Amino acid sequence: MKSQLLGHPFGDASLLEQALTHRSAGRRNNERLEFLGDALVNLIVAEFVYEQYPKASEGEMTRLRASLVSGAALASVARDEAIGDAIVLGPGELKTGGFRRESILADTLEALIAAVYLDAGWQPCRSLVRRLFETRVAAAEGKVAKDPKTTLQELLQARGHALPVYELVASNGDDHAKTFDVACVIEAFDLREPGHGPSRRAAEQAAAEVALVRVREHLASR
């Protein structure tokens, strides 16, 4: 077990060990730390976005924060920091390459951030998160875009159509690695577009993205 990760020298090595231990590897795992880390990341990134984009509206800041702390974004940070190499997994997850799985990488990053907070306090934790997200927050300038669900909703509303309905089609896998299939149903255009993702929300966004393309095609052909 490394004595430090994310550039933080842990005074309490047991916190680091717990943060890197997936639930498949033992009872003392990182699930509780992940819960705390999720709240810390959301707060610190929200503060960072608020400071960096003084002219952004509440909706724009909400969308930007959501994109920065999404599972895919957190997993990307984890890969940059080579966290996957240090994760402790059970035999099953190890065999299926769990150290590369997006959800496991994201959850472990959150657990590590919580561990830094418990080990050293607020300021070192805040400084760490800001360092990890600095280039990503800066790169978002001029790219605060609406998510597919919001864009689709506004497009339909502007033309007097009913809002889309998102139906859960299926959910598969164990609790820690579940995937979801949904359908975006738009009666006005007789559309039922599929979406797949690691969470129901992600699957709905994927379905909305497909539906948005189809709706625009219908409108352009009229």
PDB file of C-alpha atoms in Angstrom:
ATOM      1  CA  MET A   1       0.000   0.000   0.000  1.00  0.00           C
ATOM      2  CA  LYS A   2       1.425   3.374  -0.997  1.00  0.00           C
ATOM      3  CA  SER A   3       1.972   5.818   1.851  1.00  0.00           C
ATOM      4  CA  GLN A   4       0.541   8.612  -0.262  1.00  0.00           C
ATOM      5  CA  LEU A   5      -1.669   9.154  -3.257  1.00  0.00           C
ATOM      6  CA  LEU A   6      -2.928  12.322  -4.990  1.00  0.00           C
ATOM      7  CA  GLY A   7       0.239  13.960  -3.690  1.00  0.00           C
ATOM      8  CA  HIS A   8      -0.949  13.744  -0.083  1.00  0.00           C
ATOM      9  CA  PRO A   9       1.301  12.102   2.551  1.00  0.00           C
ATOM     10  CA  PHE A  10      -1.172  10.319   4.822  1.00  0.00           C
ATOM     11  CA  GLY A  11      -0.531  10.526   8.535  1.00  0.00           C
ATOM     12  CA  ASP A  12      -3.090   7.776   9.095  1.00  0.00           C
ATOM     13  CA  ALA A  13      -2.230   5.004   6.634  1.00  0.00           C
ATOM     14  CA  SER A  14      -5.387   3.095   7.577  1.00  0.00           C
ATOM     15  CA  LEU A  15      -7.507   5.825   5.972  1.00  0.00           C
ATOM     16  CA  LEU A  16      -5.643   5.421   2.714  1.00  0.00           C
ATOM     17  CA  GLU A  17      -6.023   1.655   2.890  1.00  0.00           C
ATOM     18  CA  GLN A  18      -9.760   1.910   3.506  1.00  0.00           C
ATOM     19  CA  ALA A  19     -10.225   4.464   0.713  1.00  0.00           C
ATOM     20  CA  LEU A  20      -8.587   2.120  -1.789  1.00  0.00           C
ATOM     21  CA  THR A  21     -10.503  -1.000  -0.725  1.00  0.00           C
ATOM     22  CA  HIS A  22     -13.506  -1.850  -2.879  1.00  0.00           C
ATOM     23  CA  ARG A  23     -16.525  -3.525  -1.275  1.00  0.00           C
ATOM     24  CA  SER A  24     -15.686  -6.748  -3.134  1.00  0.00           C
ATOM     25  CA  ALA A  25     -12.434  -7.051  -1.161  1.00  0.00           C
ATOM     26  CA  GLY A  26     -13.661  -6.863   2.412  1.00  0.00           C
ATOM     27  CA  ARG A  27     -16.010  -5.545   5.065  1.00  0.00           C
ATOM     28  CA  ARG A  28     -13.876  -2.471   5.860  1.00  0.00           C
ATOM     29  CA  ASN A  29     -14.242  -0.880   2.452  1.00  0.00           C
ATOM     30  CA  ASN A  30     -14.562   2.600   0.996  1.00  0.00           C
ATOM     31  CA  GLU A  31     -18.369   2.946   0.741  1.00  0.00           C
ATOM     32  CA  ARG A  32     -18.734   5.257   3.760  1.00  0.00           C
ATOM     33  CA  LEU A  33     -15.791   7.364   2.632  1.00  0.00           C
ATOM     34  CA  GLU A  34     -17.306   7.580  -0.830  1.00  0.00           C
ATOM     35  CA  PHE A  35     -20.488   9.055   0.687  1.00  0.00           C
ATOM     36  CA  LEU A  36     -18.512  11.804   2.408  1.00  0.00           C
ATOM     37  CA  GLY A  37     -16.245  12.386  -0.585  1.00  0.00           C
ATOM     38  CA  ASP A  38     -19.199  12.898  -2.907  1.00  0.00           C
ATOM     39  CA  ALA A  39     -20.445  15.772  -0.729  1.00  0.00           C
ATOM     40  CA  LEU A  40     -16.976  17.317  -0.458  1.00  0.00           C
ATOM     41  CA  VAL A  41     -16.329  17.204  -4.206  1.00  0.00           C
ATOM     42  CA  ASN A  42     -19.705  18.743  -4.987  1.00  0.00           C
ATOM     43  CA  LEU A  43     -19.207  21.571  -2.497  1.00  0.00           C
ATOM     44  CA  ILE A  44     -15.633  22.432  -3.473  1.00  0.00           C
ATOM     45  CA  VAL A  45     -16.266  22.240  -7.217  1.00  0.00           C
ATOM     46  CA  ALA A  46     -19.412  24.361  -6.782  1.00  0.00           C
ATOM     47  CA  GLU A  47     -17.360  26.982  -4.951  1.00  0.00           C
ATOM     48  CA  PHE A  48     -14.711  26.880  -7.686  1.00  0.00           C
ATOM     49  CA  VAL A  49     -17.277  27.302 -10.470  1.00  0.00           C
ATOM     50  CA  TYR A  50     -18.965  30.148  -8.568  1.00  0.00           C
ATOM     51  CA  GLU A  51     -15.648  31.989  -8.330  1.00  0.00           C
ATOM     52  CA  GLN A  52     -14.471  31.362 -11.884  1.00  0.00           C
ATOM     53  CA  TYR A  53     -17.737  32.210 -13.669  1.00  0.00           C
ATOM     54  CA  PRO A  54     -19.155  35.350 -12.005  1.00  0.00           C
ATOM     55  CA  LYS A  55     -21.511  36.031 -14.926  1.00  0.00           C
ATOM     56  CA  ALA A  56     -22.924  32.504 -15.174  1.00  0.00           C
ATOM     57  CA  SER A  57     -26.551  31.950 -14.226  1.00  0.00           C
ATOM     58  CA  GLU A  58     -27.664  29.424 -11.617  1.00  0.00           C
ATOM     59  CA  GLY A  59     -28.696  27.007 -14.354  1.00  0.00           C
ATOM     60  CA  GLU A  60     -25.370  27.350 -16.168  1.00  0.00           C
ATOM     61  CA  MET A  61     -23.417  26.784 -12.958  1.00  0.00           C
ATOM     62  CA  THR A  62     -25.564  23.762 -12.122  1.00  0.00           C
ATOM     63  CA  ARG A  63     -24.951  22.193 -15.523  1.00  0.00           C
ATOM     64  CA  LEU A  64     -21.240  22.948 -15.388  1.00  0.00           C
ATOM     65  CA  ARG A  65     -20.835  21.442 -11.918  1.00  0.00           C
ATOM     66  CA  ALA A  66     -22.812  18.373 -12.989  1.00  0.00           C
ATOM     67  CA  SER A  67     -20.502  17.839 -15.954  1.00  0.00           C
ATOM     68  CA  LEU A  68     -17.387  18.283 -13.812  1.00  0.00           C
ATOM     69  CA  VAL A  69     -18.457  15.822 -11.092  1.00  0.00           C
ATOM     70  CA  SER A  70     -20.150  13.234 -13.321  1.00  0.00           C
ATOM     71  CA  GLY A  71     -19.012   9.640 -13.048  1.00  0.00           C
ATOM     72  CA  ALA A  72     -17.177   9.905 -16.357  1.00  0.00           C
ATOM     73  CA  ALA A  73     -15.387  13.106 -15.300  1.00  0.00           C
ATOM     74  CA  LEU A  74     -14.340  11.711 -11.920  1.00  0.00           C
ATOM     75  CA  ALA A  75     -13.113   8.519 -13.568  1.00  0.00           C
ATOM     76  CA  SER A  76     -11.023  10.625 -15.945  1.00  0.00           C
ATOM     77  CA  VAL A  77      -9.386  12.390 -12.985  1.00  0.00           C
ATOM     78  CA  ALA A  78      -8.757   9.016 -11.346  1.00  0.00           C
ATOM     79  CA  ARG A  79      -7.049   7.728 -14.502  1.00  0.00           C
ATOM     80  CA  ASP A  80      -4.854  10.818 -14.690  1.00  0.00           C
ATOM     81  CA  GLU A  81      -3.757  10.168 -11.112  1.00  0.00           C
ATOM     82  CA  ALA A  82      -3.147   6.424 -11.758  1.00  0.00           C
ATOM     83  CA  ILE A  83      -5.576   5.474  -8.993  1.00  0.00           C
ATOM     84  CA  GLY A  84      -6.707   2.304 -10.725  1.00  0.00           C
ATOM     85  CA  ASP A  85      -3.328   0.659 -10.160  1.00  0.00           C
ATOM     86  CA  ALA A  86      -3.727   0.994  -6.388  1.00  0.00           C
ATOM     87  CA  ILE A  87      -7.342  -0.150  -5.911  1.00  0.00           C
ATOM     88  CA  VAL A  88      -7.792  -3.302  -3.817  1.00  0.00           C
ATOM     89  CA  LEU A  89     -10.412  -5.559  -5.416  1.00  0.00           C
ATOM     90  CA  GLY A  90     -11.932  -8.932  -4.686  1.00  0.00           C
ATOM     91  CA  PRO A  91     -11.106 -11.880  -6.973  1.00  0.00           C
ATOM     92  CA  GLY A  92     -14.234 -11.460  -9.091  1.00  0.00           C
ATOM     93  CA  GLU A  93     -13.733  -7.762  -9.787  1.00  0.00           C
ATOM     94  CA  LEU A  94     -10.025  -8.315 -10.348  1.00  0.00           C
ATOM     95  CA  LYS A  95     -10.732 -10.962 -12.970  1.00  0.00           C
ATOM     96  CA  THR A  96     -13.182  -8.717 -14.859  1.00  0.00           C
ATOM     97  CA  GLY A  97     -10.868  -5.690 -14.829  1.00  0.00           C
ATOM     98  CA  GLY A  98     -12.690  -3.703 -12.154  1.00  0.00           C
ATOM     99  CA  PHE A  99      -9.739  -1.338 -11.792  1.00  0.00           C
ATOM    100  CA  ARG A 100     -10.679   0.042 -15.232  1.00  0.00           C
ATOM    101  CA  ARG A 101     -14.415   0.348 -14.537  1.00  0.00           C
ATOM    102  CA  GLU A 102     -15.639   3.918 -14.594  1.00  0.00           C
ATOM    103  CA  SER A 103     -17.895   3.629 -11.547  1.00  0.00           C
ATOM    104  CA  ILE A 104     -15.172   2.028  -9.397  1.00  0.00           C
ATOM    105  CA  LEU A 105     -12.608   4.656 -10.406  1.00  0.00           C
ATOM    106  CA  ALA A 106     -15.020   7.499  -9.649  1.00  0.00           C
ATOM    107  CA  ASP A 107     -16.089   6.050  -6.296  1.00  0.00           C
ATOM    108  CA  THR A 108     -12.482   5.464  -5.247  1.00  0.00           C
ATOM    109  CA  LEU A 109     -11.514   9.031  -6.095  1.00  0.00           C
ATOM    110  CA  GLU A 110     -14.344  10.325  -3.898  1.00  0.00           C
ATOM    111  CA  ALA A 111     -13.275   8.003  -1.085  1.00  0.00           C
ATOM    112  CA  LEU A 112      -9.688   9.222  -1.326  1.00  0.00           C
ATOM    113  CA  ILE A 113     -10.788  12.855  -1.149  1.00  0.00           C
ATOM    114  CA  ALA A 114     -12.786  12.061   1.996  1.00  0.00           C
ATOM    115  CA  ALA A 115      -9.760  10.270   3.434  1.00  0.00           C
ATOM    116  CA  VAL A 116      -7.608  13.364   2.857  1.00  0.00           C
ATOM    117  CA  TYR A 117     -10.255  15.462   4.619  1.00  0.00           C
ATOM    118  CA  LEU A 118     -10.338  13.146   7.646  1.00  0.00           C
ATOM    119  CA  ASP A 119      -6.560  12.850   7.694  1.00  0.00           C
ATOM    120  CA  ALA A 120      -5.615  16.523   7.335  1.00  0.00           C
ATOM    121  CA  GLY A 121      -8.726  18.694   7.521  1.00  0.00           C
ATOM    122  CA  TRP A 122     -10.644  21.095   5.308  1.00  0.00           C
ATOM    123  CA  GLN A 123      -7.941  23.266   3.777  1.00  0.00           C
ATOM    124  CA  PRO A 124      -5.667  20.492   2.441  1.00  0.00           C
ATOM    125  CA  CYS A 125      -8.747  18.725   1.074  1.00  0.00           C
ATOM    126  CA  ARG A 126     -10.015  21.910  -0.593  1.00  0.00           C
ATOM    127  CA  SER A 127      -6.596  22.644  -2.087  1.00  0.00           C
ATOM    128  CA  LEU A 128      -6.356  19.110  -3.442  1.00  0.00           C
ATOM    129  CA  VAL A 129      -9.760  19.172  -5.145  1.00  0.00           C
ATOM    130  CA  ARG A 130      -9.091  22.585  -6.657  1.00  0.00           C
ATOM    131  CA  ARG A 131      -5.772  21.336  -8.031  1.00  0.00           C
ATOM    132  CA  LEU A 132      -7.392  18.235  -9.516  1.00  0.00           C
ATOM    133  CA  PHE A 133     -10.128  20.231 -11.227  1.00  0.00           C
ATOM    134  CA  GLU A 134      -8.232  23.436 -12.075  1.00  0.00           C
ATOM    135  CA  THR A 135      -7.594  22.709 -15.756  1.00  0.00           C
ATOM    136  CA  ARG A 136     -11.040  21.181 -16.213  1.00  0.00           C
ATOM    137  CA  VAL A 137     -12.823  24.206 -14.767  1.00  0.00           C
ATOM    138  CA  ALA A 138     -10.699  26.534 -16.907  1.00  0.00           C
ATOM    139  CA  ALA A 139     -11.348  24.466 -20.045  1.00  0.00           C
ATOM    140  CA  ALA A 140     -15.091  24.834 -19.540  1.00  0.00           C
ATOM    141  CA  GLU A 141     -14.979  28.564 -20.348  1.00  0.00           C
ATOM    142  CA  GLY A 142     -17.365  29.264 -23.203  1.00  0.00           C
ATOM    143  CA  LYS A 143     -18.575  25.667 -23.156  1.00  0.00           C
ATOM    144  CA  VAL A 144     -21.350  25.859 -20.600  1.00  0.00           C
ATOM    145  CA  ALA A 145     -23.847  23.907 -22.678  1.00  0.00           C
ATOM    146  CA  LYS A 146     -27.271  22.629 -21.785  1.00  0.00           C
ATOM    147  CA  ASP A 147     -27.577  18.893 -21.286  1.00  0.00           C
ATOM    148  CA  PRO A 148     -29.583  16.861 -23.857  1.00  0.00           C
ATOM    149  CA  LYS A 149     -32.648  16.450 -21.597  1.00  0.00           C
ATOM    150  CA  THR A 150     -32.919  20.190 -21.010  1.00  0.00           C
ATOM    151  CA  THR A 151     -32.355  21.023 -24.678  1.00  0.00           C
ATOM    152  CA  LEU A 152     -34.953  18.479 -25.795  1.00  0.00           C
ATOM    153  CA  GLN A 153     -37.493  19.720 -23.264  1.00  0.00           C
ATOM    154  CA  GLU A 154     -37.051  23.346 -24.313  1.00  0.00           C
ATOM    155  CA  LEU A 155     -37.261  22.452 -28.007  1.00  0.00           C
ATOM    156  CA  LEU A 156     -40.561  20.602 -27.523  1.00  0.00           C
ATOM    157  CA  GLN A 157     -42.006  23.287 -25.247  1.00  0.00           C
ATOM    158  CA  ALA A 158     -41.156  26.033 -27.763  1.00  0.00           C
ATOM    159  CA  ARG A 159     -43.272  24.224 -30.359  1.00  0.00           C
ATOM    160  CA  GLY A 160     -46.181  23.494 -28.048  1.00  0.00           C
ATOM    161  CA  HIS A 161     -45.567  19.746 -27.738  1.00  0.00           C
ATOM    162  CA  ALA A 162     -45.867  17.611 -24.604  1.00  0.00           C
ATOM    163  CA  LEU A 163     -42.709  16.860 -22.668  1.00  0.00           C
ATOM    164  CA  PRO A 164     -40.905  13.558 -23.272  1.00  0.00           C
ATOM    165  CA  VAL A 165     -41.527  10.618 -20.963  1.00  0.00           C
ATOM    166  CA  TYR A 166     -38.607   8.461 -19.780  1.00  0.00           C
ATOM    167  CA  GLU A 167     -39.475   4.818 -19.165  1.00  0.00           C
ATOM    168  CA  LEU A 168     -37.205   2.398 -17.343  1.00  0.00           C
ATOM    169  CA  VAL A 169     -36.844  -0.631 -19.608  1.00  0.00           C
ATOM    170  CA  ALA A 170     -34.352  -2.717 -17.615  1.00  0.00           C
ATOM    171  CA  SER A 171     -31.628  -2.628 -14.972  1.00  0.00           C
ATOM    172  CA  ASN A 172     -28.900  -5.239 -14.889  1.00  0.00           C
ATOM    173  CA  GLY A 173     -25.893  -6.202 -12.796  1.00  0.00           C
ATOM    174  CA  ASP A 174     -24.913  -6.173  -9.138  1.00  0.00           C
ATOM    175  CA  ASP A 175     -25.687  -3.137  -6.989  1.00  0.00           C
ATOM    176  CA  HIS A 176     -22.129  -1.808  -7.270  1.00  0.00           C
ATOM    177  CA  ALA A 177     -22.000  -2.172 -11.066  1.00  0.00           C
ATOM    178  CA  LYS A 178     -25.581  -1.710 -12.248  1.00  0.00           C
ATOM    179  CA  THR A 179     -26.459  -0.558 -15.756  1.00  0.00           C
ATOM    180  CA  PHE A 180     -29.760   0.913 -16.894  1.00  0.00           C
ATOM    181  CA  ASP A 181     -31.762   0.904 -20.110  1.00  0.00           C
ATOM    182  CA  VAL A 182     -34.451   3.532 -20.640  1.00  0.00           C
ATOM    183  CA  ALA A 183     -36.638   4.744 -23.484  1.00  0.00           C
ATOM    184  CA  CYS A 184     -37.349   8.370 -24.308  1.00  0.00           C
ATOM    185  CA  VAL A 185     -40.949   8.503 -25.577  1.00  0.00           C
ATOM    186  CA  ILE A 186     -42.191  11.517 -27.559  1.00  0.00           C
ATOM    187  CA  GLU A 187     -45.786  11.039 -28.668  1.00  0.00           C
ATOM    188  CA  ALA A 188     -45.879  14.103 -30.943  1.00  0.00           C
ATOM    189  CA  PHE A 189     -43.296  12.505 -33.244  1.00  0.00           C
ATOM    190  CA  ASP A 190     -44.116   8.850 -32.529  1.00  0.00           C
ATOM    191  CA  LEU A 191     -40.591   8.321 -31.193  1.00  0.00           C
ATOM    192  CA  ARG A 192     -39.270   5.802 -28.698  1.00  0.00           C
ATOM    193  CA  GLU A 193     -35.482   6.163 -28.489  1.00  0.00           C
ATOM    194  CA  PRO A 194     -33.231   3.953 -26.325  1.00  0.00           C
ATOM    195  CA  GLY A 195     -30.544   4.999 -23.866  1.00  0.00           C
ATOM    196  CA  HIS A 196     -28.042   3.022 -21.819  1.00  0.00           C
ATOM    197  CA  GLY A 197     -25.836   4.105 -18.907  1.00  0.00           C
ATOM    198  CA  PRO A 198     -24.305   3.353 -15.491  1.00  0.00           C
ATOM    199  CA  SER A 199     -27.145   5.255 -13.772  1.00  0.00           C
ATOM    200  CA  ARG A 200     -30.759   5.939 -14.666  1.00  0.00           C
ATOM    201  CA  ARG A 201     -29.949   9.616 -15.086  1.00  0.00           C
ATOM    202  CA  ALA A 202     -27.072   8.865 -17.454  1.00  0.00           C
ATOM    203  CA  ALA A 203     -29.275   6.501 -19.462  1.00  0.00           C
ATOM    204  CA  GLU A 204     -31.974   9.177 -19.736  1.00  0.00           C
ATOM    205  CA  GLN A 205     -29.420  11.695 -20.985  1.00  0.00           C
ATOM    206  CA  ALA A 206     -28.200   9.187 -23.582  1.00  0.00           C
ATOM    207  CA  ALA A 207     -31.768   8.539 -24.759  1.00  0.00           C
ATOM    208  CA  ALA A 208     -32.512  12.266 -24.892  1.00  0.00           C
ATOM    209  CA  GLU A 209     -29.420  12.837 -27.017  1.00  0.00           C
ATOM    210  CA  VAL A 210     -30.636  10.305 -29.597  1.00  0.00           C
ATOM    211  CA  ALA A 211     -34.187  11.657 -29.458  1.00  0.00           C
ATOM    212  CA  LEU A 212     -32.940  15.210 -29.935  1.00  0.00           C
ATOM    213  CA  VAL A 213     -31.303  14.246 -33.228  1.00  0.00           C
ATOM    214  CA  ARG A 214     -34.477  12.528 -34.420  1.00  0.00           C
ATOM    215  CA  VAL A 215     -36.728  15.450 -33.440  1.00  0.00           C
ATOM    216  CA  ARG A 216     -34.492  17.903 -35.279  1.00  0.00           C
ATOM    217  CA  GLU A 217     -34.598  15.647 -38.342  1.00  0.00           C
ATOM    218  CA  HIS A 218     -38.419  15.629 -38.213  1.00  0.00           C
ATOM    219  CA  LEU A 219     -38.568  19.407 -37.871  1.00  0.00           C
ATOM    220  CA  ALA A 220     -36.092  19.958 -40.715  1.00  0.00           C
ATOM    221  CA  SER A 221     -38.150  17.755 -43.072  1.00  0.00           C
ATOM    222  CA  ARG A 222     -41.353  19.709 -42.551  1.00  0.00           C
TER     223      ARG A 222
END
